[in-house]
XYZ file of C-alpha atoms in Angstrom:
707
model
C 201.151 -66.292 216.029
C 200.621 -69.436 214.010
C 203.871 -71.159 213.043
C 202.312 -72.059 209.711
C 202.446 -68.386 208.724
C 205.248 -67.535 206.336
C 207.717 -65.172 208.074
C 208.236 -63.295 204.798
C 205.320 -61.371 203.340
C 206.935 -60.623 199.985
C 205.412 -57.213 199.468
C 208.722 -55.635 198.554
C 209.674 -58.151 195.921
C 206.396 -59.501 194.573
C 204.181 -56.628 193.462
C 201.033 -58.744 193.343
C 201.314 -59.643 197.006
C 199.681 -57.156 199.248
C 197.619 -54.124 198.369
C 199.783 -51.380 196.910
C 199.290 -47.611 196.712
C 198.393 -47.963 193.040
C 195.571 -50.308 194.010
C 194.068 -47.886 196.500
C 194.609 -44.809 194.330
C 194.824 -45.909 190.668
C 194.642 -42.322 189.367
C 197.554 -41.127 191.484
C 200.244 -39.395 189.395
C 203.100 -41.889 189.221
C 206.489 -40.163 189.158
C 208.477 -43.362 188.664
C 209.300 -42.635 185.009
C 211.346 -39.666 186.234
C 213.478 -41.923 188.436
C 214.503 -44.675 186.034
C 218.029 -45.430 184.880
C 219.824 -43.753 187.751
C 223.289 -44.715 188.962
C 221.892 -47.151 191.526
C 220.910 -49.488 188.696
C 224.085 -49.099 186.682
C 226.996 -51.430 187.573
C 229.217 -49.340 185.286
C 228.249 -45.892 186.520
C 231.914 -45.003 186.972
C 232.701 -45.895 183.328
C 232.543 -43.381 180.472
C 231.465 -45.655 177.670
C 231.703 -42.955 175.025
C 235.416 -42.719 175.807
C 235.889 -46.472 176.109
C 234.407 -47.284 172.717
C 236.884 -44.958 170.989
C 239.660 -47.435 171.760
C 237.712 -50.476 170.533
C 239.499 -52.525 167.875
C 236.502 -52.639 165.552
C 238.149 -54.774 162.881
C 238.994 -57.372 165.500
C 235.377 -57.399 166.691
C 234.094 -57.765 163.141
C 236.460 -60.657 162.449
C 235.354 -62.385 165.638
C 231.723 -61.938 164.631
C 232.331 -63.334 161.163
C 234.047 -66.391 162.630
C 231.282 -66.870 165.176
C 228.606 -66.731 162.482
C 229.999 -69.798 160.758
C 230.652 -71.768 163.960
C 227.392 -73.692 164.318
C 226.559 -74.831 167.863
C 224.775 -78.080 168.656
C 222.549 -76.384 171.211
C 221.189 -74.051 168.510
C 222.414 -74.963 165.023
C 222.919 -72.259 162.404
C 220.456 -72.377 159.519
C 222.403 -73.193 156.347
C 225.587 -73.138 158.439
C 225.506 -69.356 158.974
C 224.011 -67.349 161.834
C 223.981 -64.195 159.717
C 220.238 -64.145 158.949
C 219.501 -64.839 162.611
C 221.588 -61.828 163.675
C 219.984 -59.622 161.032
C 216.578 -60.436 162.484
C 217.868 -59.683 165.987
C 219.270 -56.335 164.851
C 216.121 -55.429 162.909
C 213.920 -56.224 165.876
C 216.153 -54.242 168.240
C 215.937 -51.145 166.035
C 212.436 -51.662 164.671
C 210.653 -50.762 167.904
C 211.440 -47.089 167.214
C 208.446 -44.876 166.535
C 208.437 -41.255 165.429
C 205.422 -40.259 167.553
C 207.416 -39.936 170.763
C 210.880 -41.021 169.642
C 210.852 -43.943 172.056
C 211.922 -47.479 171.285
C 214.790 -48.347 168.962
C 218.201 -49.911 169.379
C 220.031 -47.160 171.233
C 219.696 -48.640 174.730
C 220.054 -52.404 174.375
C 216.498 -52.761 175.690
C 215.958 -56.057 173.879
C 217.687 -57.731 176.830
C 214.754 -56.913 179.108
C 210.999 -57.391 179.364
C 208.746 -56.951 177.572
C 210.901 -57.005 174.437
C 212.903 -60.102 175.366
C 209.625 -62.031 175.547
C 207.566 -60.528 172.729
C 206.044 -63.148 170.408
C 207.721 -61.392 167.460
C 211.095 -61.809 169.173
C 210.730 -65.552 169.524
C 214.061 -67.364 169.974
C 216.148 -64.186 169.751
C 217.281 -65.036 173.261
C 219.488 -67.633 171.530
C 220.994 -65.000 169.243
C 222.103 -62.921 172.210
C 223.547 -66.010 173.927
C 225.554 -66.777 170.807
C 227.006 -63.273 171.015
C 228.066 -63.569 174.647
C 231.673 -64.702 173.909
C 232.201 -61.538 171.874
C 230.608 -59.334 174.525
C 232.682 -61.019 177.219
C 235.915 -60.557 175.264
C 235.513 -56.818 174.671
C 233.790 -56.070 177.952
C 233.402 -52.388 178.800
C 234.604 -51.281 175.379
C 231.513 -52.634 173.636
C 227.983 -52.126 174.924
C 225.209 -54.594 174.289
C 223.326 -51.835 172.502
C 226.172 -51.362 170.019
C 226.782 -55.091 169.669
C 223.131 -55.846 168.859
C 223.363 -53.388 165.964
C 226.877 -54.279 164.845
C 226.158 -58.000 164.607
C 223.434 -57.529 161.994
C 225.577 -55.176 159.953
C 228.535 -57.533 159.970
C 226.193 -60.349 158.948
C 225.038 -58.415 155.889
C 228.637 -57.607 155.024
C 229.724 -61.244 155.413
C 226.946 -62.457 153.127
C 227.838 -59.993 150.389
C 225.184 -57.394 151.065
C 225.436 -53.600 150.787
C 226.228 -51.762 153.955
C 226.933 -48.204 155.068
C 228.577 -49.370 158.273
C 227.868 -48.896 161.952
C 228.134 -45.897 164.228
C 228.991 -46.753 167.840
C 228.299 -44.892 171.053
C 225.083 -46.381 172.443
C 224.964 -46.666 176.233
C 223.258 -49.672 177.812
C 220.342 -49.449 180.184
C 220.085 -51.885 183.095
C 216.400 -52.419 183.688
C 213.172 -52.314 181.663
C 212.020 -48.904 180.485
C 209.016 -47.607 182.390
C 208.196 -44.714 180.091
C 207.298 -46.588 176.907
C 203.640 -47.231 176.148
C 203.367 -50.445 174.153
C 199.577 -50.628 174.130
C 196.673 -51.298 176.474
C 195.992 -54.899 175.447
C 196.238 -57.492 178.215
C 197.072 -60.428 175.968
C 199.781 -61.061 173.415
C 198.787 -60.237 169.837
C 195.721 -58.312 170.962
C 194.922 -55.295 168.784
C 192.588 -52.939 170.596
C 194.440 -49.993 169.105
C 192.400 -48.894 166.112
C 189.705 -46.338 165.439
C 187.456 -46.631 162.411
C 190.184 -47.397 159.849
C 193.488 -49.260 159.604
C 195.176 -45.864 159.380
C 193.596 -44.754 162.646
C 196.187 -46.538 164.768
C 196.530 -45.289 168.322
C 199.409 -42.858 168.792
C 202.310 -43.219 169.392
C 202.155 -46.936 168.560
C 203.815 -48.254 165.400
C 202.786 -51.919 165.451
C 199.408 -53.435 164.599
C 199.248 -55.840 167.536
C 200.701 -56.204 171.001
C 204.037 -57.967 170.789
C 204.757 -57.337 167.088
C 207.470 -55.156 165.597
C 205.325 -53.951 162.680
C 202.604 -56.095 161.133
C 201.141 -59.559 161.365
C 202.946 -61.424 158.545
C 199.816 -63.478 157.897
C 197.818 -60.318 157.204
C 195.584 -58.162 159.404
C 194.417 -60.370 162.267
C 195.699 -63.368 160.290
C 193.491 -62.499 157.305
C 195.675 -63.352 154.279
C 194.627 -60.346 152.198
C 197.671 -58.668 150.624
C 195.766 -55.482 149.797
C 194.756 -54.983 153.413
C 198.207 -56.005 154.566
C 199.700 -53.237 152.408
C 197.691 -50.711 154.426
C 199.190 -52.022 157.650
C 202.711 -52.128 156.217
C 202.500 -48.557 154.894
C 201.143 -47.117 158.131
C 203.526 -48.918 160.488
C 206.633 -48.186 158.438
C 205.577 -44.545 158.168
C 205.361 -44.432 161.931
C 208.983 -45.428 162.193
C 210.080 -42.796 159.672
C 210.139 -44.830 156.443
C 208.576 -43.867 153.105
C 207.330 -46.327 150.472
C 210.680 -46.642 148.698
C 212.514 -47.316 151.952
C 209.806 -49.777 153.014
C 210.154 -51.849 149.867
C 213.944 -51.769 150.037
C 213.987 -52.934 153.650
C 211.419 -55.675 153.052
C 213.065 -57.012 149.903
C 216.581 -56.645 151.275
C 215.860 -58.060 154.705
C 213.950 -61.050 153.359
C 216.769 -61.849 150.959
C 218.276 -63.601 153.957
C 217.157 -66.484 156.149
C 213.921 -68.307 156.751
C 210.896 -68.339 159.022
C 210.264 -71.209 161.405
C 206.956 -72.960 161.900
C 207.740 -76.664 161.877
C 204.612 -77.610 163.814
C 201.889 -76.292 166.076
C 202.853 -73.568 168.524
C 201.340 -75.784 171.216
C 204.758 -77.455 171.348
C 206.414 -74.183 172.451
C 207.160 -73.510 176.079
C 206.879 -70.190 177.948
C 208.716 -67.039 176.876
C 211.977 -66.136 178.708
C 210.337 -64.008 181.410
C 207.835 -66.750 182.167
C 210.211 -69.712 181.903
C 211.212 -71.806 184.900
C 214.297 -70.736 186.821
C 216.364 -73.663 185.596
C 215.901 -72.477 182.013
C 218.224 -69.563 182.903
C 216.441 -67.016 180.761
C 215.912 -69.347 177.812
C 212.398 -69.247 176.459
C 210.181 -70.931 173.931
C 211.691 -74.384 174.541
C 210.106 -76.750 172.034
C 209.197 -80.400 172.407
C 208.645 -80.883 168.678
C 211.328 -83.263 167.393
C 214.720 -81.906 168.355
C 213.213 -78.498 169.076
C 215.857 -76.844 166.892
C 217.204 -76.759 163.353
C 214.506 -77.837 160.918
C 212.242 -78.615 163.914
C 212.268 -75.012 165.161
C 208.987 -73.248 165.923
C 209.172 -69.466 166.102
C 206.596 -67.417 164.186
C 204.478 -70.220 162.814
C 205.444 -69.244 159.276
C 207.648 -71.910 157.724
C 210.220 -71.656 154.964
C 212.853 -69.494 153.247
C 212.209 -66.532 150.990
C 214.988 -67.110 148.478
C 216.926 -69.933 146.863
C 220.154 -69.049 148.660
C 219.201 -67.607 152.062
C 222.760 -66.734 153.105
C 223.701 -64.681 150.040
C 222.781 -61.165 148.948
C 221.151 -61.343 145.525
C 218.024 -60.293 143.663
C 216.169 -63.551 144.246
C 213.500 -62.138 146.549
C 212.190 -59.800 143.883
C 212.860 -62.241 141.041
C 210.863 -65.044 142.661
C 208.087 -62.703 143.790
C 207.390 -61.647 140.202
C 208.390 -64.869 138.429
C 205.569 -66.936 139.906
C 201.928 -66.833 140.706
C 201.490 -67.627 144.363
C 198.870 -69.595 146.262
C 197.867 -69.209 149.894
C 198.285 -72.259 152.106
C 198.668 -73.137 155.763
C 202.099 -73.819 157.251
C 202.687 -76.934 159.381
C 202.010 -74.647 162.346
C 198.686 -73.527 160.874
C 199.782 -70.047 159.764
C 198.759 -68.553 156.424
C 201.613 -68.208 153.936
C 202.157 -68.275 150.173
C 203.938 -70.726 147.879
C 204.891 -70.456 144.197
C 202.716 -72.400 141.759
C 204.655 -74.896 139.601
C 208.023 -74.004 141.141
C 210.914 -75.395 139.118
C 213.670 -77.458 140.726
C 216.301 -74.715 140.374
C 214.224 -72.403 142.534
C 213.772 -74.917 145.348
C 215.767 -74.343 148.538
C 218.052 -76.736 150.455
C 216.943 -77.776 153.928
C 218.499 -75.802 156.777
C 220.466 -78.809 158.047
C 222.426 -79.224 154.821
C 220.673 -82.452 153.824
C 219.685 -83.314 150.265
C 216.068 -82.431 151.028
C 214.699 -79.402 149.175
C 211.767 -77.213 150.144
C 209.604 -74.617 148.460
C 210.359 -70.935 148.960
C 207.551 -68.990 150.576
C 206.208 -65.480 150.982
C 204.149 -64.011 153.772
C 200.994 -62.035 153.147
C 202.998 -58.900 153.976
C 205.489 -59.918 151.267
C 202.681 -60.405 148.775
C 201.548 -56.846 149.459
C 204.762 -55.707 147.764
C 203.401 -57.210 144.545
C 199.715 -56.414 144.934
C 199.851 -52.779 146.079
C 200.227 -50.545 142.986
C 202.865 -48.222 144.468
C 204.880 -51.021 146.056
C 204.647 -52.980 142.789
C 206.026 -50.036 140.845
C 208.971 -49.637 143.232
C 209.721 -53.378 143.199
C 209.867 -53.447 139.405
C 212.101 -50.388 139.389
C 214.492 -52.172 141.762
C 214.388 -55.288 139.572
C 215.459 -53.210 136.602
C 218.110 -51.342 138.584
C 219.872 -53.669 141.060
C 222.502 -51.071 141.893
C 219.802 -48.584 142.929
C 218.151 -51.300 145.003
C 221.429 -52.008 146.787
C 222.126 -48.367 147.587
C 218.548 -47.694 148.681
C 218.589 -50.698 150.986
C 221.947 -49.688 152.480
C 220.695 -46.166 153.207
C 217.356 -47.319 154.608
C 219.020 -49.987 156.749
C 221.480 -47.432 158.134
C 218.559 -45.123 158.936
C 216.680 -47.955 160.640
C 219.637 -48.688 162.916
C 220.657 -45.107 163.665
C 217.446 -43.034 163.605
C 217.197 -42.966 167.393
C 220.811 -41.902 167.967
C 220.097 -38.340 166.915
C 222.715 -36.104 165.271
C 226.062 -37.361 164.008
C 227.784 -35.854 167.043
C 226.546 -38.969 168.840
C 228.475 -41.209 166.440
C 231.472 -41.706 168.700
C 233.254 -44.411 166.698
C 232.564 -46.918 163.947
C 233.033 -47.619 160.256
C 230.076 -45.634 158.936
C 230.200 -43.660 155.711
C 230.573 -39.917 156.012
C 227.197 -39.027 154.543
C 224.844 -36.352 155.837
C 221.160 -37.228 155.889
C 218.207 -34.904 156.425
C 216.852 -37.216 159.117
C 219.995 -36.531 161.188
C 218.829 -32.898 161.620
C 222.215 -31.496 160.539
C 223.556 -28.297 162.104
C 226.927 -26.718 161.395
C 228.396 -25.513 164.706
C 229.485 -21.922 165.235
C 232.691 -20.844 166.985
C 232.600 -20.478 170.741
C 232.130 -16.814 171.607
C 234.912 -14.833 173.191
C 234.106 -13.228 176.528
C 234.163 -9.823 174.866
C 231.706 -10.817 172.165
C 229.347 -12.450 174.669
C 229.406 -9.232 176.711
C 228.366 -7.280 173.617
C 225.481 -9.677 172.937
C 224.279 -9.483 176.539
C 224.382 -5.683 176.489
C 222.465 -5.533 173.209
C 219.769 -7.843 174.562
C 219.361 -5.774 177.729
C 218.772 -2.616 175.675
C 216.693 -4.296 172.959
C 213.327 -3.383 174.434
C 212.368 -7.039 174.733
C 210.579 -7.987 177.917
C 212.059 -10.410 180.397
C 209.265 -12.927 179.866
C 209.566 -12.704 176.068
C 213.228 -13.682 176.216
C 212.525 -16.545 178.618
C 209.603 -17.865 176.588
C 211.598 -17.754 173.368
C 214.572 -19.588 174.867
C 212.281 -22.168 176.447
C 210.312 -22.684 173.231
C 213.571 -23.216 171.355
C 215.190 -25.651 173.775
C 212.183 -27.570 175.094
C 211.508 -29.282 171.772
C 214.280 -31.653 172.789
C 213.353 -35.237 173.488
C 215.865 -37.554 175.043
C 214.168 -40.594 173.517
C 215.739 -40.039 170.091
C 217.892 -36.971 170.743
C 215.897 -34.740 168.422
C 214.934 -31.096 168.887
C 216.591 -28.603 171.210
C 218.082 -25.123 170.963
C 220.982 -25.985 168.668
C 220.109 -24.908 165.136
C 217.619 -22.228 166.243
C 214.879 -24.002 164.321
C 212.413 -21.994 166.423
C 212.752 -19.305 163.725
C 211.914 -21.716 160.867
C 208.882 -23.632 159.679
C 207.108 -25.356 161.287
C 208.038 -24.099 164.766
C 207.705 -20.393 164.014
C 203.947 -20.852 163.569
C 203.139 -23.301 166.346
C 200.353 -21.770 168.461
C 202.085 -22.779 171.696
C 204.978 -20.507 170.703
C 202.772 -17.381 170.427
C 203.680 -16.771 166.751
C 203.082 -13.016 166.687
C 205.239 -12.440 169.750
C 207.841 -14.946 168.595
C 208.298 -13.336 165.167
C 208.829 -9.948 166.809
C 211.385 -11.355 169.246
C 213.208 -13.361 166.555
C 213.515 -10.356 164.249
C 215.259 -8.377 167.008
C 217.447 -11.320 168.053
C 218.476 -11.995 164.437
C 219.594 -8.382 164.062
C 221.634 -8.566 167.281
C 223.209 -11.856 166.168
C 224.046 -10.422 162.752
C 225.471 -7.204 164.189
C 227.647 -9.137 166.649
C 228.671 -11.855 164.190
C 227.298 -14.732 166.255
C 224.683 -17.447 165.783
C 220.992 -16.825 166.352
C 220.858 -20.065 168.383
C 223.428 -18.805 170.890
C 221.775 -15.389 171.052
C 218.396 -16.940 171.898
C 219.937 -18.896 174.765
C 221.869 -15.879 176.018
C 218.614 -13.920 175.914
C 217.017 -16.399 178.304
C 220.057 -16.200 180.586
C 219.974 -12.383 180.649
C 216.285 -12.417 181.589
C 216.842 -14.906 184.405
C 219.701 -12.774 185.701
C 217.352 -9.797 185.875
C 214.810 -11.898 187.752
C 217.245 -13.454 190.202
C 220.192 -11.062 190.559
C 222.412 -14.088 189.861
C 224.807 -14.805 187.038
C 223.669 -17.392 184.470
C 226.587 -18.837 182.534
C 226.057 -19.836 178.909
C 228.019 -22.362 176.876
C 228.162 -21.086 173.294
C 229.038 -22.793 170.008
C 225.539 -23.517 168.648
C 224.982 -23.249 164.931
C 222.016 -22.114 162.861
C 220.111 -24.630 160.773
C 218.584 -23.684 157.449
C 215.085 -24.283 156.166
C 216.589 -26.606 153.550
C 218.042 -28.954 156.163
C 214.882 -28.905 158.261
C 212.296 -31.589 157.491
C 209.005 -29.802 158.224
C 206.908 -32.972 158.430
C 209.386 -34.637 160.752
C 209.743 -31.626 163.029
C 205.982 -31.226 163.272
C 206.044 -34.451 165.261
C 207.794 -32.514 168.029
C 204.921 -30.031 168.278
C 203.469 -30.058 171.792
C 199.708 -30.515 171.804
C 199.906 -29.547 175.431
C 202.709 -28.056 177.508
C 202.255 -27.917 181.256
C 205.436 -25.890 181.615
C 203.649 -23.086 179.762
C 200.071 -23.822 180.837
C 199.076 -24.592 177.291
C 196.646 -27.122 175.891
C 195.171 -26.998 172.400
C 192.090 -28.985 173.490
C 190.744 -31.319 176.162
C 192.482 -34.702 176.070
C 191.582 -38.111 177.479
C 194.633 -37.952 179.754
C 195.127 -35.202 182.291
C 197.355 -32.167 181.658
C 199.631 -33.206 184.504
C 200.156 -36.645 182.920
C 201.102 -34.985 179.646
C 203.497 -32.718 181.532
C 205.048 -35.725 183.261
C 205.595 -37.439 179.918
C 207.312 -34.342 178.555
C 209.424 -34.055 181.690
C 210.676 -37.586 181.102
C 211.506 -36.801 177.479
C 213.476 -33.780 178.720
C 215.398 -36.000 181.142
C 214.061 -34.339 184.311
C 213.738 -35.854 187.769
C 210.907 -34.865 190.176
C 212.975 -32.145 191.875
C 214.011 -30.608 188.557
C 210.418 -30.693 187.329
C 209.180 -28.887 190.422
C 211.892 -26.246 190.400
C 211.476 -25.622 186.693
C 207.703 -25.159 186.713
C 207.757 -23.022 189.859
C 210.583 -20.883 188.509
C 208.955 -20.372 185.110
C 205.683 -19.329 186.715
C 207.508 -16.984 189.060
C 208.990 -15.205 186.059
C 205.679 -14.908 184.240
C 205.596 -17.908 181.907
C 202.015 -19.062 181.347
C 200.174 -19.190 178.025
C 196.819 -18.593 179.724
C 198.030 -16.287 182.452
C 197.015 -18.822 185.080
C 199.460 -19.713 187.814
C 201.141 -16.282 187.834
C 201.236 -15.446 191.526
C 204.435 -13.443 191.845
C 205.951 -10.212 190.531
C 208.320 -11.736 187.975
C 211.134 -12.384 190.421
C 212.750 -15.776 190.766
C 212.141 -16.297 194.455
C 210.079 -18.397 196.855
C 206.796 -16.511 196.264
C 205.152 -18.993 193.895
C 205.877 -21.918 196.193
C 204.570 -20.019 199.233
C 201.401 -19.046 197.391
C 200.767 -22.629 196.326
C 200.913 -23.804 199.931
C 198.869 -20.922 201.363
C 195.788 -21.869 203.379
C 194.366 -18.348 203.060
C 192.557 -19.451 199.935
C 190.380 -22.328 198.808
C 190.447 -23.629 195.242
C 187.408 -24.288 193.080
C 187.195 -25.883 189.641
C 185.806 -23.629 186.886
C 186.627 -25.626 183.745
C 188.496 -28.585 182.224
C 191.865 -27.169 183.254
C 190.830 -24.002 185.103
C 190.683 -23.263 188.811
C 190.050 -20.208 190.973
C 191.409 -19.448 194.428
C 188.939 -17.624 196.655
C 189.830 -15.813 199.843
C 188.548 -17.930 202.716
C 187.279 -14.861 204.610
C 185.910 -12.631 201.853
C 185.229 -15.250 199.165
C 186.801 -12.865 196.635
C 188.836 -14.088 193.689
C 192.519 -13.965 194.576
C 194.252 -15.919 191.784
C 193.782 -18.587 189.126
C 195.596 -21.763 188.286
C 195.601 -24.898 186.169
C 195.996 -28.569 186.941
C 199.704 -28.276 186.086
C 199.969 -25.664 188.810
C 197.834 -27.317 191.458
C 199.287 -30.806 191.029
C 202.382 -29.579 192.858
C 200.218 -29.012 195.898
C 197.904 -32.019 195.587
C 200.440 -34.737 194.861
C 202.087 -35.638 198.156
C 205.520 -36.327 196.634
C 205.610 -33.083 194.678
C 204.206 -31.129 197.636
C 207.062 -32.377 199.793
C 209.503 -30.884 197.272
C 207.530 -27.626 197.048
C 207.772 -27.274 200.828
C 211.552 -27.199 200.550
C 211.510 -24.310 198.085
C 208.820 -22.402 199.943
C 211.188 -21.861 202.868
C 212.815 -18.434 202.652
C 216.039 -19.949 203.970
C 216.237 -21.897 200.686
C 215.876 -18.907 198.355
C 219.476 -19.157 197.175
C 219.075 -22.905 196.742
C 216.011 -22.297 194.574
C 217.891 -19.857 192.362
C 220.919 -22.121 192.029
C 218.810 -25.217 191.364
C 216.668 -23.418 188.810
C 219.685 -22.102 186.911
C 221.196 -25.607 186.916
C 218.105 -27.261 185.450
C 217.558 -24.363 183.032
C 221.068 -24.845 181.656
C 220.472 -28.581 181.527
C 217.593 -27.967 179.124
C 219.467 -25.313 177.131
C 222.374 -27.733 176.644
C 220.334 -30.915 176.269
C 221.219 -31.269 172.589
C 224.849 -30.225 172.980
C 226.150 -33.741 172.680
C 229.555 -32.327 171.876
C 229.803 -31.229 175.514
C 229.064 -34.657 176.986
């Protein structure tokens, strides 16, 4: 062997060295999203953060933050002597990645610490904001997660600069590596935008930003076209996709841009690589600039240059006042970015330089800001806020609180904090019911057994109720029994005619027994599984029943499954395979590969399949389905987009049918290995126990009060 050969091939640490499985088989179903964030990655796996944060001295933290914000550091000076606007931007950009399409993104995990977010163009220089916060994080250690701190810092900044605030709820757990489940777009370059159909409203789902690496919109206008009318289209669509209406959008824009300035002192050619691409000696610092001092008034971040208001570290009405006081002209910033300046600006409306010198500069607006004035609806809202500052303040405070907390789910996840005790529709409120006594639960179980409802009807109803849950933003689930309300009662995947019959019987049982419908639905599923397995299925009660009034139909329609592999349902043929859609849903449910396999095999065994395909057993929860899947007595042939037939190898007669979400458990080598375990008769009891465990995991997924 040549001595010049490197003794280390690097294939385990450098993914682009050596041919990988994904290179040979690019269409192979990748199960990695079901394995992320396990205890092996978590240095604090033994710590219960939700308990730790309860003992946090929040006032002490807030005081420390307020002191830190006015302690300007030479290595990254505070604009106008106050880091508050900088922290507000950090907080906004941590929370603003949330999108309603799949509930992913947002501030609830502290993901801004990792790629790609830590190196997004729109997050330029926020690495410095997090470094400034390190002394506070270090001081409070395990009592304060990064996820909570990234949100808290922006709120405290608003408070310290006199702005309206509804406080902060705490209880966000940190993650410890980049998320693998979030689709940020298919573009292979920063600020690419291959994500539109024929119109600006036809943005690829579930994305909520117009270009790769942006939070919402390009501030210069669509593809740097400084057209405020077109920009308004982008603003409206992107804010809608993160759960904001027009009023909330205007309030957030006007309120957020009351503070701080944008930085574009010179060409972006002076900027160095982002944090993930920076040299090792930079220690995670990115965007190092060689323009002047590289900081302070010489900072280059977005390319836009200048403040929005006359006093950028004070809450006031100046953003709206200046926007409507002047006519504005479009000019290039020193960095070459399109922005807008007031025509004939008077001296009193000029802004001091960030370094505290006597120099004064013009305020500016971005094209996105100008859309607030040009768009008729936004214009109307802006003028209403101008006439009613108190309404503007309250609307901003509510919208800002929603922005920061939308992905936390119900208020039961608010473990600590100084938030106001207000109930919002977007929190999906449910009033809990008392935990059932053993005697009452026995009565409910007996009534369900004699109700005339079929085993599969009870299982399908319980599954339909609970499986709306998505771990990404803690929405959906069995609590509230919204399965009986619009829109879920009429979703085609839920078999509306059957569902309405089942619900009417369950509601009568619940009423007769004096218990919640939500608990009765879950108990119904447990009773059916007991009949199929001859094993006890314990149920944790205490769920409440939501009302139609506290159920946002439009918002809940976003949870509607267009395809559900667990039930062999697909409303049409999609560009991605049914098994990929099933995998995505499994991740949202918090399943690992073993749980996914057990759950699908168990459901099929007990007769759950919208199409009737994949039903190869007699309704018993046993090893039959797994054995049938592995059988070599048949050969499978494709008969449609998602339809397959198994023919007897000797007679060529039709034996059974299946779908891709059935057959993938035999074709995928990793899933097949798991199936082989549960096909062994020796493991029948293990199958039953494992199925009941994962079933209860789904039934209790939204019972945050139990965790």
